[in-house]
XYZ file of C-alpha atoms in Angstrom:
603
model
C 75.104 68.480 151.636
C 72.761 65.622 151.605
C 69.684 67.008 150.461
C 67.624 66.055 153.407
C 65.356 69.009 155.302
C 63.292 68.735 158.627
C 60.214 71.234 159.137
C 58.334 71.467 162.709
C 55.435 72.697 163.573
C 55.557 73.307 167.866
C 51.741 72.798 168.479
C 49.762 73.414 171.969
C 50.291 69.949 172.681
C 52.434 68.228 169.961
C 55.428 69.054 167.775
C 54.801 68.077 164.197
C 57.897 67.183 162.531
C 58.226 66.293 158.428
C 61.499 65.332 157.101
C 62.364 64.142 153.174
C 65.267 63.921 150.944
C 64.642 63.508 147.208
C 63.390 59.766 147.551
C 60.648 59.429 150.934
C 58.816 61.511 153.396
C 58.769 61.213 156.798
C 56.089 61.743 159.206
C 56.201 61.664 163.256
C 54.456 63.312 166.133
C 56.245 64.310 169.527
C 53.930 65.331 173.125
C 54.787 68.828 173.456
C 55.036 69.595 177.232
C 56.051 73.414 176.365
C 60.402 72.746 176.316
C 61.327 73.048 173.089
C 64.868 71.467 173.625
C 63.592 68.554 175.147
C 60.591 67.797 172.385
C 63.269 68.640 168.895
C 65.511 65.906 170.628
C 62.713 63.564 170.669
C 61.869 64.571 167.459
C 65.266 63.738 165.757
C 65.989 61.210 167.802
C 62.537 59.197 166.744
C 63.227 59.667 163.132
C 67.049 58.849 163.642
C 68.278 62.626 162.248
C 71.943 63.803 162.832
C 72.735 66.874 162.134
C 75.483 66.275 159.691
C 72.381 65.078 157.377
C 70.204 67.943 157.726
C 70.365 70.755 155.141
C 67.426 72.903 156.631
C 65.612 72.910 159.714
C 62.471 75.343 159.016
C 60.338 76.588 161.807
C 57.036 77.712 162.981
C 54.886 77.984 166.697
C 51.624 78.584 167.563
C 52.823 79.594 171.186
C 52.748 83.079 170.925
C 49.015 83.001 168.897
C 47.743 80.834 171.656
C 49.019 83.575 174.563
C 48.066 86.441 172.287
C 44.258 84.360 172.331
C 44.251 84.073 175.913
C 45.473 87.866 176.343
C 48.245 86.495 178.652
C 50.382 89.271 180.169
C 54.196 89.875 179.903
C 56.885 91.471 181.496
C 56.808 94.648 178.876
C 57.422 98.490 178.638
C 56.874 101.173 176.390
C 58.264 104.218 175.876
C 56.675 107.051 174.502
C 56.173 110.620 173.472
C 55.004 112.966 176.384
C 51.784 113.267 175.922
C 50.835 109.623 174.432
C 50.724 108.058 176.713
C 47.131 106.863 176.333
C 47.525 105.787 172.348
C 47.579 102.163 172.619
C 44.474 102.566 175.180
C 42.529 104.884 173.050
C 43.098 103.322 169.429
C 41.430 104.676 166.905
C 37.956 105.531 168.370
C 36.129 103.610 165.507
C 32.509 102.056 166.877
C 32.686 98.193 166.698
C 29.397 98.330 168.038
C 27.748 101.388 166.208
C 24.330 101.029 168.506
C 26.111 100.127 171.957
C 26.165 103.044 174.397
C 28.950 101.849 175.978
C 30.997 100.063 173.829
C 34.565 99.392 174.443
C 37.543 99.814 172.560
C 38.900 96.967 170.921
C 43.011 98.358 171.164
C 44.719 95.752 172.917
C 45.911 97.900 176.023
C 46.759 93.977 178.040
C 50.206 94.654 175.377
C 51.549 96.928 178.109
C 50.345 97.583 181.507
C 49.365 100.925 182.178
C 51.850 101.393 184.628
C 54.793 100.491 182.394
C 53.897 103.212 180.146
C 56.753 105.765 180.164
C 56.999 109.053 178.501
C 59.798 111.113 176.959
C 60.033 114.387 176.959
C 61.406 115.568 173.276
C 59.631 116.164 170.003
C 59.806 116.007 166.325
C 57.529 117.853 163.869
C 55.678 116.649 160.854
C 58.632 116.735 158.615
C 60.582 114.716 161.235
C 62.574 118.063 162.299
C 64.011 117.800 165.445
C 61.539 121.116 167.892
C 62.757 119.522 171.506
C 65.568 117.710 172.032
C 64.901 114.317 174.025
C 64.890 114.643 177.489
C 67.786 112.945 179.448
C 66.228 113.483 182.325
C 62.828 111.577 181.852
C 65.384 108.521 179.982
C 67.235 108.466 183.030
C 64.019 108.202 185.245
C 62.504 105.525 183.140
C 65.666 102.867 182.681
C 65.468 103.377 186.807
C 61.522 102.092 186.762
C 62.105 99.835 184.313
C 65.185 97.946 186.276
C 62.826 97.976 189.308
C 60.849 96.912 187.715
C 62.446 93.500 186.088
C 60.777 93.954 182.046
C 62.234 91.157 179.688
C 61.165 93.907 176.775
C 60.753 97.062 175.830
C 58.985 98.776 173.454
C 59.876 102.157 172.152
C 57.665 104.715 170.166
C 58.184 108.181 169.489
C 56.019 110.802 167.483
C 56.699 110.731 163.558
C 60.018 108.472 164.375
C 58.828 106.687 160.674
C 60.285 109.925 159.144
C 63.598 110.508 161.744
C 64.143 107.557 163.839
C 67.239 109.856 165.803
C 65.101 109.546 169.335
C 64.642 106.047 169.077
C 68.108 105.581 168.247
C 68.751 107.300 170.840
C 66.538 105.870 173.303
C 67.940 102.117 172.956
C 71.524 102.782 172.539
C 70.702 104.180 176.517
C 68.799 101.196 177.436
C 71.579 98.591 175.758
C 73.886 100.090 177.984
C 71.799 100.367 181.091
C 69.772 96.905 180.460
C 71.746 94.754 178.525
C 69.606 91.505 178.669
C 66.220 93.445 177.764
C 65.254 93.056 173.882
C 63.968 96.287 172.810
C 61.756 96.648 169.997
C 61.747 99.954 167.889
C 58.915 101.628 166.356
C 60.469 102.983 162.951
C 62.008 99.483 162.430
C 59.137 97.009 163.103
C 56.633 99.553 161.340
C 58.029 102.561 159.366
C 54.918 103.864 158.182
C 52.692 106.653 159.251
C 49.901 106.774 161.712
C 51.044 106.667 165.743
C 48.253 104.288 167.015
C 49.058 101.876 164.107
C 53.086 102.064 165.025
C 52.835 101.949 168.825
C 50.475 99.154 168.285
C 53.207 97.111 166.091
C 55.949 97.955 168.416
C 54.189 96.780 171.365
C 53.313 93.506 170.137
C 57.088 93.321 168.967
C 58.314 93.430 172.613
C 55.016 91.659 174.024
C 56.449 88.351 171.665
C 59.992 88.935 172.681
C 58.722 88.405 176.172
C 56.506 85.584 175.946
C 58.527 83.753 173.062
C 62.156 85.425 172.613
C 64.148 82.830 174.093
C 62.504 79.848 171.735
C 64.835 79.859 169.058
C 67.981 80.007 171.205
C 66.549 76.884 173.127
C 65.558 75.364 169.292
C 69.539 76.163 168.792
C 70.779 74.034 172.278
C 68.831 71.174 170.827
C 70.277 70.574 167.158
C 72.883 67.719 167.489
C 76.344 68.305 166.645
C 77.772 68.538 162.927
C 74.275 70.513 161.917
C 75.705 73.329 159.290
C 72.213 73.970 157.633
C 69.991 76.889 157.576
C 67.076 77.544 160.220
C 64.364 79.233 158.635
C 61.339 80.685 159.890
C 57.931 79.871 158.374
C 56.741 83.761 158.587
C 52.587 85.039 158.006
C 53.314 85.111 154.216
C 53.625 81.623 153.909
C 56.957 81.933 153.240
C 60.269 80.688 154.428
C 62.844 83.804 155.758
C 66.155 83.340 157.282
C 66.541 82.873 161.347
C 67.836 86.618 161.503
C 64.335 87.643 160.453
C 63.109 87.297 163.880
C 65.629 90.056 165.156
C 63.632 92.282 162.767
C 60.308 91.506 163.273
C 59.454 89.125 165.966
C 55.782 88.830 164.576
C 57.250 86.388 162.289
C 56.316 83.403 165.199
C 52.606 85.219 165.642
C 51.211 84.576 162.424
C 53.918 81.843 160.633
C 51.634 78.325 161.758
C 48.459 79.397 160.129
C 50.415 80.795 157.281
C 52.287 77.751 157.007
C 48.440 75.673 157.117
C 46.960 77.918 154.648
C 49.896 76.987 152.297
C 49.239 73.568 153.051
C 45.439 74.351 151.921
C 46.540 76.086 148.557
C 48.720 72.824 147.718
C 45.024 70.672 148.111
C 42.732 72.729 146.515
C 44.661 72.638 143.104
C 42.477 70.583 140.714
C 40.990 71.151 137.402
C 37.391 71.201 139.356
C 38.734 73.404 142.166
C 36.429 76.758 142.793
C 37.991 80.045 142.247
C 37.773 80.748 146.132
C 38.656 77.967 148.732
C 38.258 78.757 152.543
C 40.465 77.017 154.510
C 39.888 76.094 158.687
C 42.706 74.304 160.482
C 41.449 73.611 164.061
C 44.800 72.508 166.524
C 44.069 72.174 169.997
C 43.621 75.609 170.980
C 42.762 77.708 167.834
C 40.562 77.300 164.300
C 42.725 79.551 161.710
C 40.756 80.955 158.267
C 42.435 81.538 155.222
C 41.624 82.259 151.451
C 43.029 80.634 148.630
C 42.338 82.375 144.873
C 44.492 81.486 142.204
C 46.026 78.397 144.208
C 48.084 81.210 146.288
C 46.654 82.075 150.057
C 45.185 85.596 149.902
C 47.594 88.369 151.545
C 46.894 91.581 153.056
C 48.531 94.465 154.112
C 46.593 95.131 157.232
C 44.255 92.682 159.385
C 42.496 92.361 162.621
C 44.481 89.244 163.958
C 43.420 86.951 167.185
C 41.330 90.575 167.681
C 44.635 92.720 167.467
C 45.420 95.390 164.325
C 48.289 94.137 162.706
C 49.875 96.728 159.987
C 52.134 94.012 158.116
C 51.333 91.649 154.843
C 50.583 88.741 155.701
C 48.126 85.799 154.821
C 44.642 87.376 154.921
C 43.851 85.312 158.158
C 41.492 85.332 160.875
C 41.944 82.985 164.446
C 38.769 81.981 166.428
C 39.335 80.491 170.369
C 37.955 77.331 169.212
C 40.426 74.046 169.713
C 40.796 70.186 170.627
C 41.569 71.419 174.492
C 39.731 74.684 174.471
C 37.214 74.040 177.257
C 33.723 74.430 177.336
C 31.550 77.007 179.445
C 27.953 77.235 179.203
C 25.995 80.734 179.733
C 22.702 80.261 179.918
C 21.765 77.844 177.133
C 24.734 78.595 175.336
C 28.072 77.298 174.660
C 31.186 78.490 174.150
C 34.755 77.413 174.286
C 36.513 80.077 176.462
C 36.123 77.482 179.801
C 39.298 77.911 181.322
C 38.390 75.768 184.294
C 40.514 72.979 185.374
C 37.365 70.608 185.642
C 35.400 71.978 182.383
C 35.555 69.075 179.343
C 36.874 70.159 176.358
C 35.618 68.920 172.672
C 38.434 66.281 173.075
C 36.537 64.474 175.663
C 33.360 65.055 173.637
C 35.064 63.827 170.698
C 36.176 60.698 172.669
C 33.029 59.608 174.263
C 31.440 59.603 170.543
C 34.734 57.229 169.847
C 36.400 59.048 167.542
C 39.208 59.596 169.749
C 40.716 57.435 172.439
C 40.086 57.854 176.016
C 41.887 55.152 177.952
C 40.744 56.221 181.186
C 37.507 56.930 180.837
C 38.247 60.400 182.228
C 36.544 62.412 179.277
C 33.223 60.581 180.321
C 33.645 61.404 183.856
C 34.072 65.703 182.497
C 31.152 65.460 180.193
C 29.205 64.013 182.975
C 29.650 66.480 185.631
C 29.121 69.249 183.037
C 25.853 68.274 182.461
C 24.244 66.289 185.633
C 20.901 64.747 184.342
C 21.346 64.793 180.740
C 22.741 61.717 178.967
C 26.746 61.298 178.638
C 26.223 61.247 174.842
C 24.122 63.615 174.160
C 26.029 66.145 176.313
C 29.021 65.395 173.845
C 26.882 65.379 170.539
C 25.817 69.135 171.826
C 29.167 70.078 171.849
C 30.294 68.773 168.783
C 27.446 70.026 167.011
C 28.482 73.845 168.780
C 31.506 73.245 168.105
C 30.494 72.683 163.992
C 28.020 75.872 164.106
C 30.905 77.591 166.060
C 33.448 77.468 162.481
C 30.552 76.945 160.420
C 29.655 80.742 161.793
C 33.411 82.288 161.420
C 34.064 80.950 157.729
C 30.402 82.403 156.717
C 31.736 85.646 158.517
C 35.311 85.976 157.179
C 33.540 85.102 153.573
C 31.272 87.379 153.589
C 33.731 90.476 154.949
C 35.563 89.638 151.823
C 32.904 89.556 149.425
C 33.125 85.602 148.891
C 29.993 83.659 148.384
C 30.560 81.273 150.894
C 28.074 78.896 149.378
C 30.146 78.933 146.686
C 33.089 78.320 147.599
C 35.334 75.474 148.483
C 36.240 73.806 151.744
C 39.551 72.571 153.182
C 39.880 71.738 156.218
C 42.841 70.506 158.251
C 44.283 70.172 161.685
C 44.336 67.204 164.137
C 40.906 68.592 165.601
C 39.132 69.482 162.123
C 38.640 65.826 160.158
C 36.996 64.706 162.709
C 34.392 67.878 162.413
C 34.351 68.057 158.918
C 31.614 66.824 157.554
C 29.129 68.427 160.496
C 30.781 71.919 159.365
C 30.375 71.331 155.711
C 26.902 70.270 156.413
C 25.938 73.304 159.027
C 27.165 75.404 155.623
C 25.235 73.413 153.673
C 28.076 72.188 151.560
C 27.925 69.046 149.557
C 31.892 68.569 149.571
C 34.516 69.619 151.997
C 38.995 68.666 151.034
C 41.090 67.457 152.928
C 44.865 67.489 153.036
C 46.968 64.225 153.315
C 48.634 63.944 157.079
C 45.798 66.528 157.962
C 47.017 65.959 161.313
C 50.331 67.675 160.410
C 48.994 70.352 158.055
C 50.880 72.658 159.365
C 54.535 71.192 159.092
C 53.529 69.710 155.915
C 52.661 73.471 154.672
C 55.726 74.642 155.549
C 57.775 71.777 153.865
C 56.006 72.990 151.020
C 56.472 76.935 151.214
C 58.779 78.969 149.352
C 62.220 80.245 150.265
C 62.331 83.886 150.176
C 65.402 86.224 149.602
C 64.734 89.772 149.560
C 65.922 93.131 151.060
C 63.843 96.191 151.325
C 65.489 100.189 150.653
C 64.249 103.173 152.464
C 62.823 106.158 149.862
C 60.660 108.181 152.104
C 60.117 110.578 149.142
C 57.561 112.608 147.519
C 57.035 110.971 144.001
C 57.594 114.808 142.831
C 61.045 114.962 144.591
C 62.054 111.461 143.231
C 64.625 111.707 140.079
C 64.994 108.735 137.874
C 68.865 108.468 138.531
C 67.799 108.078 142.595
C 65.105 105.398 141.794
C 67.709 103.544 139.230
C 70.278 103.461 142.403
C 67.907 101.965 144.820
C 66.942 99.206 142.301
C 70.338 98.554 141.142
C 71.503 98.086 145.113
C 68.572 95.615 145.656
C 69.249 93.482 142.701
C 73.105 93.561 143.628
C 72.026 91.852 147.195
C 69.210 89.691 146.173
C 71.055 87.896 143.750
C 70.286 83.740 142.381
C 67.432 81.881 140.871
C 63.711 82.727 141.430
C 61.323 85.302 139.389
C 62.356 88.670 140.569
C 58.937 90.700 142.330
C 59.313 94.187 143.079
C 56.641 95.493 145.617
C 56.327 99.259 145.959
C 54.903 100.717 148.894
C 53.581 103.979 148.349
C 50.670 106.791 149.579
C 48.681 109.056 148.237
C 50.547 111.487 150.704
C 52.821 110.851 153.594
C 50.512 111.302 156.458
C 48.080 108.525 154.360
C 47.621 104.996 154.999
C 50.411 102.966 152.924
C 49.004 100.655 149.864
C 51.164 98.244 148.182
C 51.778 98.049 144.641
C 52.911 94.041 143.543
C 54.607 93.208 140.133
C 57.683 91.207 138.687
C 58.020 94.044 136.234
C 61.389 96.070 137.095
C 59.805 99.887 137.807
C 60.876 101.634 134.538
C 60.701 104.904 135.812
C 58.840 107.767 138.527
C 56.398 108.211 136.300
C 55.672 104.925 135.702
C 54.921 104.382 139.467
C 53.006 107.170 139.589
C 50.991 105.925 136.720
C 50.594 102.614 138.602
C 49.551 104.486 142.314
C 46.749 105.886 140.118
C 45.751 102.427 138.615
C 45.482 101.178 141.819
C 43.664 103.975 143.596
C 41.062 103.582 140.628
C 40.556 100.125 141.320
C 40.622 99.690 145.202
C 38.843 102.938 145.479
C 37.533 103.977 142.406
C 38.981 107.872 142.776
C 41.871 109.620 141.560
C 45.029 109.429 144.545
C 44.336 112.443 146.910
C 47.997 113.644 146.584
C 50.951 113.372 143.943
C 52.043 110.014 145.613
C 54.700 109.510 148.044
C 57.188 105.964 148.192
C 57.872 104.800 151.337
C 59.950 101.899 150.418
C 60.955 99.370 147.654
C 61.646 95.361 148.323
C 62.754 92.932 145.726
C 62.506 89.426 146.084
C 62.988 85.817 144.582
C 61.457 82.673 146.049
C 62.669 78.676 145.093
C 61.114 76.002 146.305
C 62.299 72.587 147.232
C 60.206 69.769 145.793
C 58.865 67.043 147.853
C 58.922 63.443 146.595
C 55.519 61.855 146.160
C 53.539 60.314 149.096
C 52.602 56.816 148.223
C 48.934 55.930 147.646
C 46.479 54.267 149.716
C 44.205 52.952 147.779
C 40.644 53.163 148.427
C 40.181 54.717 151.899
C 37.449 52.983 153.976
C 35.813 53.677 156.990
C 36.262 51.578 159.955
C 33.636 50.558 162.236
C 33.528 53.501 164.152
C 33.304 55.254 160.478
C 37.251 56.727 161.042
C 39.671 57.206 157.701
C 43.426 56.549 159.158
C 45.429 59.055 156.979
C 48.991 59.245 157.103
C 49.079 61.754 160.168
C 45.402 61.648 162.013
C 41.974 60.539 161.528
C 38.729 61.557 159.039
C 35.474 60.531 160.172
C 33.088 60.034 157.603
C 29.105 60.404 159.050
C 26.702 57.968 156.854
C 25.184 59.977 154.071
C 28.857 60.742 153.182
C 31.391 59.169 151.114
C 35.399 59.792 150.488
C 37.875 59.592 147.624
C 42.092 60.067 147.458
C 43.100 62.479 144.744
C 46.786 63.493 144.924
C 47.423 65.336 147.440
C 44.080 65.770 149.440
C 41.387 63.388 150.569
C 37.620 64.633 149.113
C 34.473 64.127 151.107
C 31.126 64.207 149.182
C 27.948 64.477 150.351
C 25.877 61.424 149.036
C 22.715 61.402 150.691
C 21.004 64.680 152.567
């Protein structure tokens, strides 16, 4: 093979696309019009790619994130226990709002209309003991509704299927015959842990990205030219790279793998002997501002997070996705902003943005928006409100996701990214009262530049499901042997356990590149990390749910050239390889390595 790789990054409104081979790096930027055949063509074709030289092609979207922002509906089922029907309505019952009297529930019920909720008679008991047998009779009714009813997906959840996934089984071997073209998401495969709201929540998401997105990397496949014998791989909410077959598994691996793929762009730019121990990282696109956390120069992961305001029971970069973009639109309540306009006049920051010159407007049509919103008050002053909203907007959501985690955010660092954020940099660092703020090189391609730079992953995962008590030595030796038989080649080995307290108990996950040495050993570690998380004892002689091994490489990236001194032109704009900084007065910038620094210089 030649050596040479391609990432892509399929933006709102443009494709990112990063190639290199062990001497240069490439950089170009394609319109995306939403036809991802059409805009990898372009891509390739403008930085003259066959696909006899390609190696890798690697892989992220912010599609789905942007639909699962604006709530948009799909063409999605679920099937479920009788009597559950209401579980993805009724989440958990916890009080967002402790004081409101009528406070809603935050479950996201738009996953599945209410009317494509199905249930199934049949039922399994806490052991996963088979008590009813499934019904026939209600399958048979619902493949009927559901072929009326033209779903692309289906989503299928039965009670304490995590312990005996027979009914599901069951269930989609019925609908494979009776819908062939539907994808079908399974509860005990997407999510195989305890706790129904938490499952039915993952499998519905599963199907509700299968709907709106399922068909992208099939049209990403029509587009590759011919002779391309390379690896796709997906840039998934670790920050890591997984094969194309992940996707089959888990489809949430296009939800969360662009701000992953950012945040590892973040990490690689905060690495400095002056860097802070904790860096928050924004990357605003055109539709969406994505938070991270970088400690250690690695992004923060978790095992469970409140995503684009959906529960998501997966680990994944310890993320957080505000509605605020380039194209988000602006709406005004009262005296207030906000970017959730959605109407087809309303200006977005972009125009704002462009009648303070930092971006182009050819056609004067961004003045012509900003006027109208504001009839009587001055063009530019209209704008400057809305950039400076826009600034207290992510100033306000990093302060928040800081201070959730228990990070001084006035003592952290700042990185910020996107083709949106250098051009609001220095107004958020200053609304935080920062003094410095990073900023990647090509921030305008942060993304694809993130994922050039993440890891390759190989790893496979083994099924325990067993009480630590009931879990011999010899059976723990055989799972580990048959994991490090199949994830074989270079890369430091990590094991990561995940265990409970009890079955019933929310899953932790326990992290190390030491081999387990034995059951006791694990159940010395469950009660390490009880002690520390929670500061008790476990509440239960520990059950294992699972075991995955895996080994990351990485695939270096040759040196971008330097630029010398950056300076402001007279519109005080920084061009960077990919986009533009704009540097206020009172504010000066420096190149180191990989990132661009902005310092504060006079208040």
């Amino acid at each position: 093979m030649n050596g040479t790789h391609l990432a892509v990054d399929f933006g709102a409104r443009f494709a990112d696309f990063v190639t290199w081979d062990a001497r240069e790096l490439r950089i170009c930027k394609v319109p995306n019009r939403g036809d991802v055949t059409q805009v990898t063509r372009a891509g390739l074709a403008e930085l003259g790619l066959t696909g006899a030289e390609l190696d890798s092609l690697r892989v992220v979207t912010t599609a789905p994130l942007n639909a699962l922002l604006d709530r948009a509906p799909a063409d999605v089922a679920l099937l479920t226990t009788r009597g559950f029907a209401d579980t993805l309505r009724l989440g958990r019952q916890n009080r967002v709002a402790l004081y409101d009297p009528v406070a809603a529930s935050p479950a996201p019920a738009f996953l599945v209309p209410e009317a494509r909720i199905h249930e199934i008679g049949g039922r399994l008991d806490a052991t996963g003991a088979e008590m009813e047998a499934l019904s026939q009779v209600d399958l048979d009714r619902a493949i009927d509704a559901l072929r009326r009813e033209g779903v692309q997906a289906v989503a299928i959840c039965f009670l304490f299927s995590h312990l005996n996934p027979a009914h599901e089984v069951q269930a989609a071997e019925a609908l494979r015959a009776a819908l062939p073209g539907v994808a079908i998401s399974m509860s005990h495969v997407i999510d195989p842990a305890p706790r129904e709201y938490d499952r039915t929540v993952s499998a519905a998401l599963d199907a509700w990205i299968a709907a709106r997105a399922g068909d992208t990397l099939a049209q990403l496949r029509a587009a590759l030219p011919e002779g391309f014998a390379g690896q796709i791989l997906l840039g998934d909410g670790r920050g890591v790279l997984v094969p194309e077959g992940a996707f089959d598994r888990q489809r949430a691996v296009l939800l969360t793998g662009a701000p992953a793929a950012a945040a590892r762009a973040g990490a690689r730019a905060s690495v400095g002997a002056e860097a802070p121990e904790d860096t928050l990282v924004l990357d605003i696109g055109s539709q969406s501002a994505d938070i991270a956390l970088i400690q250690g120069g690695e992004p923060v992961s978790v095992d469970f997070s409140r995503f684009a305001g959906v529960d998501l029971r997966a680990t994944m970069v310890d993320m957080a996705s505000v509605p605020l973009g380039g194209a988000r639109g602006v709406r005004q309540n009262g005296a207030e902003l906000t970017f959730d306009g959605s109407a087809p006049d309303a200006p977005c920051l972009d125009d704002a943005l462009a009648v303070l010159g930092r971006l182009p407007d050819p056609e004067s049509a961004a003045r012509e928006r900003i006027a109208g919103f504001a009839p009587g008050q001055g063009v530019k002053e209209t704008a400057r409100q809305i950039v400076r909203t826009a600034a207290q907007t992510a100033a306000l959501a990093l302060i928040r996701y800081a201070t959730r985690r228990n990070v001084d955010p006035s003592r952290a660092g700042l990185c910020i990214m996107g083709g949106t954020g250098p051009l609001l940099a220095a107004e958020i660092a200053a609304e935080m009262d920062a003094t410095a703020v990073m900023i990647p090189r090509a921030p305008a391609v942060a993304g694809a530049m993130g994922l050039a730079q993440a890891p390759r992953r190989w790893e496979a995962i083994r099924r325990a499901d067993s009480a630590l008590a009931d879990l011999g030595d010899a059976t723990l030796t055989g799972l580990l042997e048959a994991l490090e038989a199949e994830v074989t080649g270079e890369g430091t080995p990590v094991w990561t356990l995940t265990l409970a307290a009890r079955a019933p108990m929310h899953p932790l996950q326990l992290i190390t590149r030491t081999r387990p040495a034995s059951v006791a050993a694990i159940r010395e570690d469950l009660a390490r990390a009880y002690d520390t998380q929670f500061g008790v004892a476990p509440p239960g002689p520990g059950h294992l749910f699972s075991i995955r091994l895996s080994r990351d490489t990485v695939t270096a990236l040759p040196a971008m050239p330097g630029t010398g001194a950056p300076t402001p032109d007279a519109a005080r704009l920084v061009t960077t390889e990919a986009g533009a900084i704009y540097l206020p007065e009172g504010w000066d910038i420096t190149q180191d390595g990989a990132a661009y620094r902005l310092t504060r210089s006079a208040p």
